[in-house]
Coordinates of C-alpha atoms in Angstrom, one line a residue:
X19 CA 12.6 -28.3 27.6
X20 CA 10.8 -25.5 29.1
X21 CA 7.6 -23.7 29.0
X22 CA 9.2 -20.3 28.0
X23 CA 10.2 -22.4 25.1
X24 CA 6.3 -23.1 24.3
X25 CA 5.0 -20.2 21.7
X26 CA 2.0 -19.8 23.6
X27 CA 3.5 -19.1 27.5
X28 CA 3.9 -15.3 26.7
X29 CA 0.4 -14.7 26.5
X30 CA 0.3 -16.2 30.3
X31 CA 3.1 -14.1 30.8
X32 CA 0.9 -11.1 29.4
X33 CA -2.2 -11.8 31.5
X34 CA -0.6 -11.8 34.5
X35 CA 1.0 -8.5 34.1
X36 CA -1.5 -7.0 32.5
X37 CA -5.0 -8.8 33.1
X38 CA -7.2 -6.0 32.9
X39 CA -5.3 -4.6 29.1
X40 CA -7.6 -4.7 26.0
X41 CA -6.0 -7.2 23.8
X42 CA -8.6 -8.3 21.0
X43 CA -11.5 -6.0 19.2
X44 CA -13.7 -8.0 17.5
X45 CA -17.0 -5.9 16.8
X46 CA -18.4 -4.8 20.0
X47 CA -16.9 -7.3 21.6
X48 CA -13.7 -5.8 24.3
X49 CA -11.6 -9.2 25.2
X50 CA -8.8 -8.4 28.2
X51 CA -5.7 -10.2 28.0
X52 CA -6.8 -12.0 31.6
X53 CA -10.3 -13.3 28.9
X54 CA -8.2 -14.1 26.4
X55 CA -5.4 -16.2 28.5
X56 CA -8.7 -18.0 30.6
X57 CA -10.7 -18.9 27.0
X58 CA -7.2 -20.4 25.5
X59 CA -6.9 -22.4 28.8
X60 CA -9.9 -23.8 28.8
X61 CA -10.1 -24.3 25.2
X62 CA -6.8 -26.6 26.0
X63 CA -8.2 -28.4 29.0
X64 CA -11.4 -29.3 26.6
X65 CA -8.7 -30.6 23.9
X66 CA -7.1 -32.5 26.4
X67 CA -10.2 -34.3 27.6
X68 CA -11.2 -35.5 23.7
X69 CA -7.7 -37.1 23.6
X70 CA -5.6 -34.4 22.2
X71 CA -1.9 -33.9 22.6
X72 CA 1.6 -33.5 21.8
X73 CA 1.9 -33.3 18.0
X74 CA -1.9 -34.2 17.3
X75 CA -3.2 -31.6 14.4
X76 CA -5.9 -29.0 15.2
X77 CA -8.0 -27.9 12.3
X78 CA -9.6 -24.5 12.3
X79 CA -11.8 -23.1 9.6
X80 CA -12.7 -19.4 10.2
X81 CA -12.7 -16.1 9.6
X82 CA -11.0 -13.2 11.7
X83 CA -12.6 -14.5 15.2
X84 CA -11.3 -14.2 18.8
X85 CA -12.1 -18.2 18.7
X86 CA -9.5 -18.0 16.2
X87 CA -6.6 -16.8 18.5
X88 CA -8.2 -18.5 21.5
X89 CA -7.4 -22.0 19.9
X90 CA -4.2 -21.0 18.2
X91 CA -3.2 -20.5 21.7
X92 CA -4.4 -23.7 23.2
X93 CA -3.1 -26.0 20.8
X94 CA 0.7 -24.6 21.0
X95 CA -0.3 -24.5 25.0
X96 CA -0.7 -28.6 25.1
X97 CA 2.3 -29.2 22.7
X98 CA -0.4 -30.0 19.7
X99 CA -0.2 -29.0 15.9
X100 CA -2.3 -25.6 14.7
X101 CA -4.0 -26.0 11.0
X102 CA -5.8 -23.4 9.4
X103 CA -7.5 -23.7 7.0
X104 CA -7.9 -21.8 4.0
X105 CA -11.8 -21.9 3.3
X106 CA -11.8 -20.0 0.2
X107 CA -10.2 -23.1 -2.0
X108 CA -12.0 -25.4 -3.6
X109 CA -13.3 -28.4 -1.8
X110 CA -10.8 -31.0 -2.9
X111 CA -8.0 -28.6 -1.9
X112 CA -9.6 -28.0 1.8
X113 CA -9.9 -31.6 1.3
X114 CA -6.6 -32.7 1.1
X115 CA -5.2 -30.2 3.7
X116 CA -7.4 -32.0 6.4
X117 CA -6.5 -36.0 5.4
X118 CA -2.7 -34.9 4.8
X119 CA -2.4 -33.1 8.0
X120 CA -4.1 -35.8 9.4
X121 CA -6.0 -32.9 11.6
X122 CA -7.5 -35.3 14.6
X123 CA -10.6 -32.9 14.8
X124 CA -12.4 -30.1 12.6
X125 CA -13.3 -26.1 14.0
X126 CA -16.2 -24.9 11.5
X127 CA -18.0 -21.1 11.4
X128 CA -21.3 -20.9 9.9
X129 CA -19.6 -18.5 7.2
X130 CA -16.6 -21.1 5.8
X131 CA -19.2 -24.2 5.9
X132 CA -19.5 -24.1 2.0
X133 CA -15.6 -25.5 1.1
X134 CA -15.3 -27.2 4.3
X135 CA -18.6 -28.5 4.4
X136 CA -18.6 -30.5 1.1
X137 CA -14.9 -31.5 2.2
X138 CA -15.9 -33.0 5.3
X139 CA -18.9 -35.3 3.7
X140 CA -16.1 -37.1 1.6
X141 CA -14.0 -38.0 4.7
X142 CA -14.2 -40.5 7.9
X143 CA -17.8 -39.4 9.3
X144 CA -16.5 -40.1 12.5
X145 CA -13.7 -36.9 12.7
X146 CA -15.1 -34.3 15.4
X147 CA -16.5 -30.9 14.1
X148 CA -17.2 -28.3 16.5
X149 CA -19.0 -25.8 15.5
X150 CA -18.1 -22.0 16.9
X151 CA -21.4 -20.5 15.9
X152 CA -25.1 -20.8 13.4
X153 CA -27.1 -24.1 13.6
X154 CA -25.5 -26.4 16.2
X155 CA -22.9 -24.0 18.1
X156 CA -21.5 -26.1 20.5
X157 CA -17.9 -24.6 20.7
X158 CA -18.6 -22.4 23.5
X159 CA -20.3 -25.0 26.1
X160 CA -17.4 -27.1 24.8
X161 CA -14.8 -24.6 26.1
X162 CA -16.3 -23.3 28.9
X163 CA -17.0 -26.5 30.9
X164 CA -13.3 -27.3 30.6
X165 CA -10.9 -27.2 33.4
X166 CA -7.9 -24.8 32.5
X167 CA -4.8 -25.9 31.7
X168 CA -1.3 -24.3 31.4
X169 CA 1.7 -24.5 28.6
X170 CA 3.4 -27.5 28.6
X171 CA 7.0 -27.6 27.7
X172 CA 8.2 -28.2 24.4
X173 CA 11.1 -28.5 22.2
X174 CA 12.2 -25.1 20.6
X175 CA 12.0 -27.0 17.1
X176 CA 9.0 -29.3 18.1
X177 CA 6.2 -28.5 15.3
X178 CA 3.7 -25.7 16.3
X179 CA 1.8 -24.6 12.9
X180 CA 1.2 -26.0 9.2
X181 CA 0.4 -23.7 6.7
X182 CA -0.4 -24.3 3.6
X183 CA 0.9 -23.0 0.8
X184 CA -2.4 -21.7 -2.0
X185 CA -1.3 -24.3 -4.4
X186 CA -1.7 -22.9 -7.7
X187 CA 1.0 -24.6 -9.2
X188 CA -0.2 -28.0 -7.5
X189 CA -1.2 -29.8 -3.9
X190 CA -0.6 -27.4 -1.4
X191 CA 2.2 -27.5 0.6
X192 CA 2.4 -27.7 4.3
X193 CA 4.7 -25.5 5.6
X194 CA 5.8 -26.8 9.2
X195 CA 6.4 -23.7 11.5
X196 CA 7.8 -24.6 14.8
X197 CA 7.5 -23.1 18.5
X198 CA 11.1 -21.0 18.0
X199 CA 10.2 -20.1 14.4
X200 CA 7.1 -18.1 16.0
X201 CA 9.4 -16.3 18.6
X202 CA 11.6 -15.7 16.3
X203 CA 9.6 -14.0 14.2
X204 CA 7.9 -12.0 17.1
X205 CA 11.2 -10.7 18.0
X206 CA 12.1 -9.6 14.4
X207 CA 9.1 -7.4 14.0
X208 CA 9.3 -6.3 18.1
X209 CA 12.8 -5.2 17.0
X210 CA 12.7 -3.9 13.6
X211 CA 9.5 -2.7 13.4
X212 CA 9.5 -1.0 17.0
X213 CA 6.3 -2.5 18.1
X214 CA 5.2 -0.5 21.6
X215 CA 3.1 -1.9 24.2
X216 CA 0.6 1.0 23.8
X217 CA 0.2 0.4 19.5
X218 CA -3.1 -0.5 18.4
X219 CA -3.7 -2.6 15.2
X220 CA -6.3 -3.6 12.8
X221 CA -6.5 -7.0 10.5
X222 CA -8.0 -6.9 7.9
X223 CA -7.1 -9.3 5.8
X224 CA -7.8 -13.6 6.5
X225 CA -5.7 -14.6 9.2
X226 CA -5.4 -18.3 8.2
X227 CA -2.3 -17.7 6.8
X228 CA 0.8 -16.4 7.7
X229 CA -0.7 -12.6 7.9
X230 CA -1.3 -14.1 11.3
X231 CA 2.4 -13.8 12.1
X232 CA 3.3 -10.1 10.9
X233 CA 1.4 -7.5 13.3
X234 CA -1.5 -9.7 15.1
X235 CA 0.7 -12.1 17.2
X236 CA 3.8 -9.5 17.8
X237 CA 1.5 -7.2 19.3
X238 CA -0.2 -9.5 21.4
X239 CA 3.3 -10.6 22.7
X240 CA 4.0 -6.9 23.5
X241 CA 1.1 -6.3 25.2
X242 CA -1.1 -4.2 22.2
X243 CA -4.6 -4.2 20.8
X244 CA -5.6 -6.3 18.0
X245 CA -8.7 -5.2 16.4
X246 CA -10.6 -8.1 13.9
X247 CA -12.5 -7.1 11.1
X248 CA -14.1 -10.4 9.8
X249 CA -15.2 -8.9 6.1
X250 CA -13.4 -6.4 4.5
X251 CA -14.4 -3.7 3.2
X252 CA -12.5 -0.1 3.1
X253 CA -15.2 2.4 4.5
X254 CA -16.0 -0.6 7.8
X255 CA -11.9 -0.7 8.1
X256 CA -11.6 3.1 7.8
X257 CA -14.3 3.6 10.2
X258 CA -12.7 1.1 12.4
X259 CA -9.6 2.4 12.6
X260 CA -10.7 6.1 13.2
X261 CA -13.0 4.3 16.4
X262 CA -9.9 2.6 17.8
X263 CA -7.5 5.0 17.5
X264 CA -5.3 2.6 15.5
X265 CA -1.3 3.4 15.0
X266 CA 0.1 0.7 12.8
X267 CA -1.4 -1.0 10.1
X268 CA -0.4 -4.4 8.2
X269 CA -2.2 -4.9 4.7
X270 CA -1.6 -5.8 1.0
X271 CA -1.1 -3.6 -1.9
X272 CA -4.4 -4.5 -3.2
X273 CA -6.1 -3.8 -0.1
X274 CA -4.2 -0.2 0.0
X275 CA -5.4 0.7 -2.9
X276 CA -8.8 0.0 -1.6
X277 CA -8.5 1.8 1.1
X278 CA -6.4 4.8 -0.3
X279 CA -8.5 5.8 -2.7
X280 CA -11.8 4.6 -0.8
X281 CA -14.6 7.7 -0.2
X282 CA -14.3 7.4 3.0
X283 CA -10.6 7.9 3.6
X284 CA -11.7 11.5 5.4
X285 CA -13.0 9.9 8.0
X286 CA -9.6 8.5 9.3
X287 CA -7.2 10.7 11.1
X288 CA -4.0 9.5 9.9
X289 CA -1.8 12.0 12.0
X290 CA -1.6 9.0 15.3
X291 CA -0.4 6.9 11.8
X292 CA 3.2 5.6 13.2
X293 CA 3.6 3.3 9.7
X294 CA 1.7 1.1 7.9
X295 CA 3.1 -1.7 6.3
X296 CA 2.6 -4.2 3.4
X297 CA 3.6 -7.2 1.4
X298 CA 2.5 -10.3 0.1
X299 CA 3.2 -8.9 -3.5
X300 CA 5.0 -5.9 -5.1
X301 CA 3.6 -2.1 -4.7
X302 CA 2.6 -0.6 -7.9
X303 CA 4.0 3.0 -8.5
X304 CA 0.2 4.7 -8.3
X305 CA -0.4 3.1 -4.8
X306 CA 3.4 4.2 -3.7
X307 CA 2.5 7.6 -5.4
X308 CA -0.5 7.9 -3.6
X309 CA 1.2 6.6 0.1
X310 CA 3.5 9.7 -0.5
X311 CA 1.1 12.0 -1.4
X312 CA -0.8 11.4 1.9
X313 CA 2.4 12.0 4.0
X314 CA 2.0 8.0 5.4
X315 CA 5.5 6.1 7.0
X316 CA 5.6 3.5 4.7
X317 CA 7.4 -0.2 5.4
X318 CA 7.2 -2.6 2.9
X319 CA 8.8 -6.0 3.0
X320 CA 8.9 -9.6 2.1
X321 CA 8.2 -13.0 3.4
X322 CA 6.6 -16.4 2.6
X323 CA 4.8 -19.0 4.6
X324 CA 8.3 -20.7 4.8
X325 CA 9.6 -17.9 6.8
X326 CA 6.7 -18.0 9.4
X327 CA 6.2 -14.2 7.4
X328 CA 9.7 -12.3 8.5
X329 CA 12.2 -12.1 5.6
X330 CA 13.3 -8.7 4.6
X331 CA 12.0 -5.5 5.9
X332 CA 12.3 -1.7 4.2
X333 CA 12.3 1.5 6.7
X334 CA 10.6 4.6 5.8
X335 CA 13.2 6.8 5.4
X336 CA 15.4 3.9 3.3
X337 CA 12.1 3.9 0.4
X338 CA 13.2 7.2 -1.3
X339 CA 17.1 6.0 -2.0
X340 CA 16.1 2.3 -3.2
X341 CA 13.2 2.5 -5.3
X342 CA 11.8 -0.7 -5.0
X343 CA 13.6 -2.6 -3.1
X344 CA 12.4 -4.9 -0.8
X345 CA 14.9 -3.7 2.1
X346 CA 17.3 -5.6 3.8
X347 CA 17.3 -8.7 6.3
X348 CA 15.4 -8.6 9.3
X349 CA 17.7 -9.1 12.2
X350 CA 17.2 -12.8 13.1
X351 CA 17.2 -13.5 9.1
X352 CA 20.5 -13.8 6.9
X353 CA 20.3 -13.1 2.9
X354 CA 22.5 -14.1 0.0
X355 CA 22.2 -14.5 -3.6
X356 CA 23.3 -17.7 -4.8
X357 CA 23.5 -19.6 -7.8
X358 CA 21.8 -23.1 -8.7
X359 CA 24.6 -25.0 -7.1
X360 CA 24.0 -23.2 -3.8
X361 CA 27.2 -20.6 -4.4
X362 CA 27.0 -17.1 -3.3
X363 CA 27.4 -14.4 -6.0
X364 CA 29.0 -11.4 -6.4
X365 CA 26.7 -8.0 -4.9
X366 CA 24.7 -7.1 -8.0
X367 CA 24.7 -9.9 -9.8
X368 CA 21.1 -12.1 -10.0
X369 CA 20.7 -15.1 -8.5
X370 CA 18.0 -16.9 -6.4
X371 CA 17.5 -14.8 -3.1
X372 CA 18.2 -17.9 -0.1
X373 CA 17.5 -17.3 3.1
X374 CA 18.1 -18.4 6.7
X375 CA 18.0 -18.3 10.4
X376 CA 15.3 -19.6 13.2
X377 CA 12.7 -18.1 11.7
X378 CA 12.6 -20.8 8.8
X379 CA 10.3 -23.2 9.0
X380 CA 11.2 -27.3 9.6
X381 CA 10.2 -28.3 5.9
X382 CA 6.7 -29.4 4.3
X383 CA 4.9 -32.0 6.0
X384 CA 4.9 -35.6 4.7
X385 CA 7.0 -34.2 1.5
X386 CA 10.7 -35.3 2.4
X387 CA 11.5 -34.6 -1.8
X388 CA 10.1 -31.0 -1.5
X389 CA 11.7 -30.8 2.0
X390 CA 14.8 -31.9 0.7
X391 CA 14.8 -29.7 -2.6
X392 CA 14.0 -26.3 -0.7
X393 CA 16.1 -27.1 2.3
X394 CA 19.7 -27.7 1.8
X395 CA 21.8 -29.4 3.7
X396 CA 24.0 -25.9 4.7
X397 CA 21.0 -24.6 6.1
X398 CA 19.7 -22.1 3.6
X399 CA 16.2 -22.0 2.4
X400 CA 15.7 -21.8 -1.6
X401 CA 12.8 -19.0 -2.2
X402 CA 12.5 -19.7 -5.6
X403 CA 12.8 -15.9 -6.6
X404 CA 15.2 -14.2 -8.5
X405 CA 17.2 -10.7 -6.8
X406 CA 20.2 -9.1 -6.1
X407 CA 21.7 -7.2 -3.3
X408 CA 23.7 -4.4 -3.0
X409 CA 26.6 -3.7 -1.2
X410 CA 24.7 -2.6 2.1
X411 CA 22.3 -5.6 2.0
X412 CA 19.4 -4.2 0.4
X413 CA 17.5 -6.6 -1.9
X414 CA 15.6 -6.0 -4.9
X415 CA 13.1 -8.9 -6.5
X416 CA 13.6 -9.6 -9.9
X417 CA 11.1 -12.2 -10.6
X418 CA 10.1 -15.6 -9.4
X419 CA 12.3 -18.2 -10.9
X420 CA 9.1 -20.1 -13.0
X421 CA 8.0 -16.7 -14.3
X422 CA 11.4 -15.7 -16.0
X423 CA 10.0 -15.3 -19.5
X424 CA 12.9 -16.1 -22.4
X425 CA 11.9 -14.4 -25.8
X426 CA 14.9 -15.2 -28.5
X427 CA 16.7 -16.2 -25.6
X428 CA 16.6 -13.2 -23.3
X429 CA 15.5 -12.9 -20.4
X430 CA 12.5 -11.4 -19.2
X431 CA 11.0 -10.2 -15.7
X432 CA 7.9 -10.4 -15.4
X433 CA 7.8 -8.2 -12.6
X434 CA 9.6 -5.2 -15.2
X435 CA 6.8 -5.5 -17.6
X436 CA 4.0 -5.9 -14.8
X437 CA 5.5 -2.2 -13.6
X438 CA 5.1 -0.5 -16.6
X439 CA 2.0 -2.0 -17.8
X440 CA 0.4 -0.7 -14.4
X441 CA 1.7 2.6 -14.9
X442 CA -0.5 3.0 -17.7
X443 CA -3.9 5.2 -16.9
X444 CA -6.6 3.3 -18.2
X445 CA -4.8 0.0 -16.1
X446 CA -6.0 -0.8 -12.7
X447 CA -4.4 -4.5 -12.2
X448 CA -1.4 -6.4 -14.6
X449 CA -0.2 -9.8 -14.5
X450 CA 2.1 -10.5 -16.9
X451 CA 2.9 -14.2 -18.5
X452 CA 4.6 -15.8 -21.2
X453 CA 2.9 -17.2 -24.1
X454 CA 4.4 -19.0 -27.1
X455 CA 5.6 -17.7 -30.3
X456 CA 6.5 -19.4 -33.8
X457 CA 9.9 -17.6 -33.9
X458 CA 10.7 -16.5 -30.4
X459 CA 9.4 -19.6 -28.6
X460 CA 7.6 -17.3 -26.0
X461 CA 6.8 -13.3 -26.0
X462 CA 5.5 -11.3 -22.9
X463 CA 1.5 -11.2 -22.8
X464 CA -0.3 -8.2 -20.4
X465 CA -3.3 -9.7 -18.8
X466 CA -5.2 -6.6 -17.6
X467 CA -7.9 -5.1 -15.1
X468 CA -9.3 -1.9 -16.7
X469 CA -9.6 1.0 -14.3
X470 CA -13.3 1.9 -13.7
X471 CA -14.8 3.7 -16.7
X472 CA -11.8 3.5 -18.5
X473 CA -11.2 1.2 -21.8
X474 CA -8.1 -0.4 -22.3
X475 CA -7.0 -0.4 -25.8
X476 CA -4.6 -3.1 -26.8
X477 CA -2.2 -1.6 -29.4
X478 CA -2.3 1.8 -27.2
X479 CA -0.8 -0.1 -24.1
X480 CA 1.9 -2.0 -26.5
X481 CA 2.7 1.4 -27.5
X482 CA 3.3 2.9 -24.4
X483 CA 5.4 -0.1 -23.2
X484 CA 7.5 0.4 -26.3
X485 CA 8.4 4.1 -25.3
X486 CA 9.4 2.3 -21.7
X487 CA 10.8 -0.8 -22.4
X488 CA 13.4 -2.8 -24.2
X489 CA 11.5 -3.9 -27.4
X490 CA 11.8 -7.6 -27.1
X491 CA 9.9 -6.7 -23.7
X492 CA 7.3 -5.1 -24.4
X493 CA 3.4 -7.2 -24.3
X494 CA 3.2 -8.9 -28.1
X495 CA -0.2 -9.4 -26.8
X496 CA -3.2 -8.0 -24.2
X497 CA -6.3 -9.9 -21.9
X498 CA -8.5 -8.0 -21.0
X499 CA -10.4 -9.3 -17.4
X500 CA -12.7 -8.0 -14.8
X501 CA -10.6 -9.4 -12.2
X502 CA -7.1 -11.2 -11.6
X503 CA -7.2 -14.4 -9.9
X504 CA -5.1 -14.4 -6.5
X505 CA -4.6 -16.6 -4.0
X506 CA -6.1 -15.8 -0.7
X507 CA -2.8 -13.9 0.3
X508 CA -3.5 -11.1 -2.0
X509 CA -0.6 -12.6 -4.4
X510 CA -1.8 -13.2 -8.2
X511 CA -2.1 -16.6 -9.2
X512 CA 0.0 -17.0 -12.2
X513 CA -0.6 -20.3 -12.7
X514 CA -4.1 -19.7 -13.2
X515 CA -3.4 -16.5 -14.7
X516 CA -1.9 -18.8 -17.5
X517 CA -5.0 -21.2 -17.8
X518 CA -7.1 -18.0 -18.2
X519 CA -5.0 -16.8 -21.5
X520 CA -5.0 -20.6 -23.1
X521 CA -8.9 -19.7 -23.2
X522 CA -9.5 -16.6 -24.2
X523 CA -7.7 -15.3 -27.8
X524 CA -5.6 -12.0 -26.8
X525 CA -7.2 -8.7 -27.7
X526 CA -4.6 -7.8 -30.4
X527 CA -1.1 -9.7 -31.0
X528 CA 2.0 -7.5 -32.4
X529 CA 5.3 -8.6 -33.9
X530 CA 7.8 -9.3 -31.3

């Protein structure tokens, strides 16, 4: 074991080459990397004294805070487990994240007490809460009369995050990323992505998940600025950015659409621009319309909780030659397309897209069966989605492997549908889903977001997919909605999505 080996050394490493470097905006608040490395320090000498230590879990509920990264920091530092929470589930979900992680104490901001709150009053009244700021702030006098403490060796496998999965389809999972995973990772988007000590980033979207991983941590490793916004909206982030002078940019589609067509966009200078970036779900045509239009380096690409957020990566100048592919491995990560039993296929042919390489997380914790049914025994992580690859390594997404709708006994992608259906003017949002059928069993349904002032007629948009689309794939029937459910990654919620159709009638329903 050594302390190199510990995720959080580097960013001792950083403040002694570079004390005096701006490393974290948050507001008007301008944290050096010699701040940042001192808070984490104490933050673990003040876990240490309350009994903390190797392997313990560390709960955090909060927003995008420099508290945040100050005890992601500390609890990788002592050898201890890093849980955060996603506030914006339901009670019972935040619930069951804390007593299955078996999280030893509780980090609270005023802003996530709602969830978290009403969670806690159903558990052990005895399990520390700290608060970080409103009624009862303690967290700073808690960390600042601590002694500092260094990184402690660890394992390079030894358990450093869980995060858990939204859990749409049931319990969340806990996805176990450990202290090489993280490295990894860092290294993968240093690499591919060309991450430069003088780059300057903003996040915008909730860091409790694996966002975390993609620009915010890898930049902090390479010695960047990380600018927090804590409540997104797109004229603050816009503003933001222009103020900070930022270069690349991490966000999801939903959030670039926001922002891309936000009133505001004027006011950012996008000529120091070097890319931005996205993922978390697929780009519609309009938003990758509109990225070219505005001249922007684009690099989308693909990951999941599983793979601490590195999978597959697309370059700018690789987008116009592969249409919507999701790009090819990054270079720590091996791809193949494999069959049920685990056998690789032929290029072209779809399969489930398996993935693996140090990057991949440990398994789910306390869920050997799920561990055991995702991780095989070769080594190679099942996604779950459906691709192919071509011959240079390029992967497109075909669908996830539960959303596969069969009509008559064909298959149909989601994903194909949702494409068209979005191209459609009046149609700001699509989620597409199966729903049953006397003769066919199931036919596609379009679940819809109108664009502002814009209606959405039902047998218009069937038409229209019928002038794009095989006829057995085209929508039999249309929901309209204000909004889409997603999870707090930006992805929509299918499962939900599903619910949401079994109670309201469709619009219109058309022969299949």
């Amino acid at each position: 074991m050594f302390e190199s080996d510990n995720a959080a050394h580097w960013l001792w490493v950083r403040a002694r080459r570079d004390p005096d470097r701006i490393a974290v905006v948050a507001g008007e608040d301008r944290i050096t990397y010699r701040t940042l490395n001192d808070h984490a320090a104490r933050a673990a000498g003040a876990l240490t004294s309350m009994g903390v230590g190797r392997g313990d879990r560390v709960a955090v509920a909060m927003k995008n805070r420099p508290e945040f990264l100050e005890l992601l920091f500390a609890t990788h530092g002592i050898g201890a487990i890093f849980v955060p929470l996603n506030f914006r589930l339901a009670a019972e979900q935040v619930r069951y994240a804390l007593e299955d992680s078996g999280a030893r104490l509780v980090f609270v901001q005023e802003a996530t007490d709602g969830a978290v709150g009403e969670a806690l009053a159903g558990m052990d009244p005895s399990l520390p809460v700290i608060r970080v700021d409103g009624p009862g702030a303690d967290y700073q006098r808690w960390r600042d009369s601590a002694k500092p403490l260094g990184t402690v060796p660890v394992e390079p496998r030894a358990p450093a995050s869980i995060i858990y999965t939204s859990g749409t389809t049931g319990p969340p999972k806990g996805a176990v990323l450990t202290h090489d995973g993280i490295l990894t990772n860092i290294h993968s988007y240093v690499f591919d992505w060309d991450l430069r000590r003088d780059d300057v980033t903003i996040v915008v979207n909730p860091i409790f998940h694996v966002v975390l991983y993609i620009l915010c941590v890898p930049l902090l490793y390479k010695g960047g600025r990380v600018v927090l916004l804590e409540d997104f909206d797109a004229e603050t982030a816009l503003r933001l950015a222009e103020r900070e002078k930022v270069t690349v940019w991490f966000s999801i589609p939903t959030t670039w659409q926001m922002i891309l067509t936000s009133p505001a966009l004027g006011v950012w200078d996008r000529s120091r621009i070097r890319f931005i970036g996205s993922g978390g779900a697929a780009s519609p045509t309009a938003l990758m319309d509109r990225i070219a239009e505005l001249g922007l380096p684009y690099r989308q690409g693909y990951g999941l909780s599983e793979t601490t957020s590195s999978a597959t990566t697309m370059a700018p100048e690789d987008q116009a030659a592969r249409p919507g592919s999701i790009g090819r491995p990054f270079v720590f990560t091996q791809a193949r397309i494999a069959d049920d039993d685990g056998r690789e296929l032929p290029t072209g042919t779809t399969g489930e897209i398996q993935l693996r390489g140090r990057n991949i997380c440990a398994g789910y914790w306390n869920k050997p069966e799920e561990t055991a049914e995702s991780f095989g025994a070769d080594g190679w992580f099942r996604t779950g989605d459906l691709g192919r690859m071509d011959d240079e390594g390029f992967v497109w997404i075909v669908d996830r492997k539960k959303d596969i709708i069969i009509s008559g006994g064909e298959n149909i992608a989601s994903i194909e549908v949702e494409q068209v259906v979005i191209d459609h003017p009046a149609v700001a949002e699509a989620a597409v889903v199966g729903v049953p059928h006397p003769h066919w069993g199931e036919t596609p349904c379009a679940v819809v977001v109108p664009e502002p002032g814009f209606t959405v007629e039902a047998e218009a948009l069937i038409a229209f997919c019928r002038e794009r689309l095989a006829h057995y794939k085209c929508p039999t029937s249309v929901v309209v909605v204000e909004e889409l459910p997603k999870t707090a990654s930006g992805k929509i919620a299918k499962a939900t999505v599903r619910d949401l159709v079994e109670r309201k009638a469709p619009t219109t329903k058309g022969a299949a």
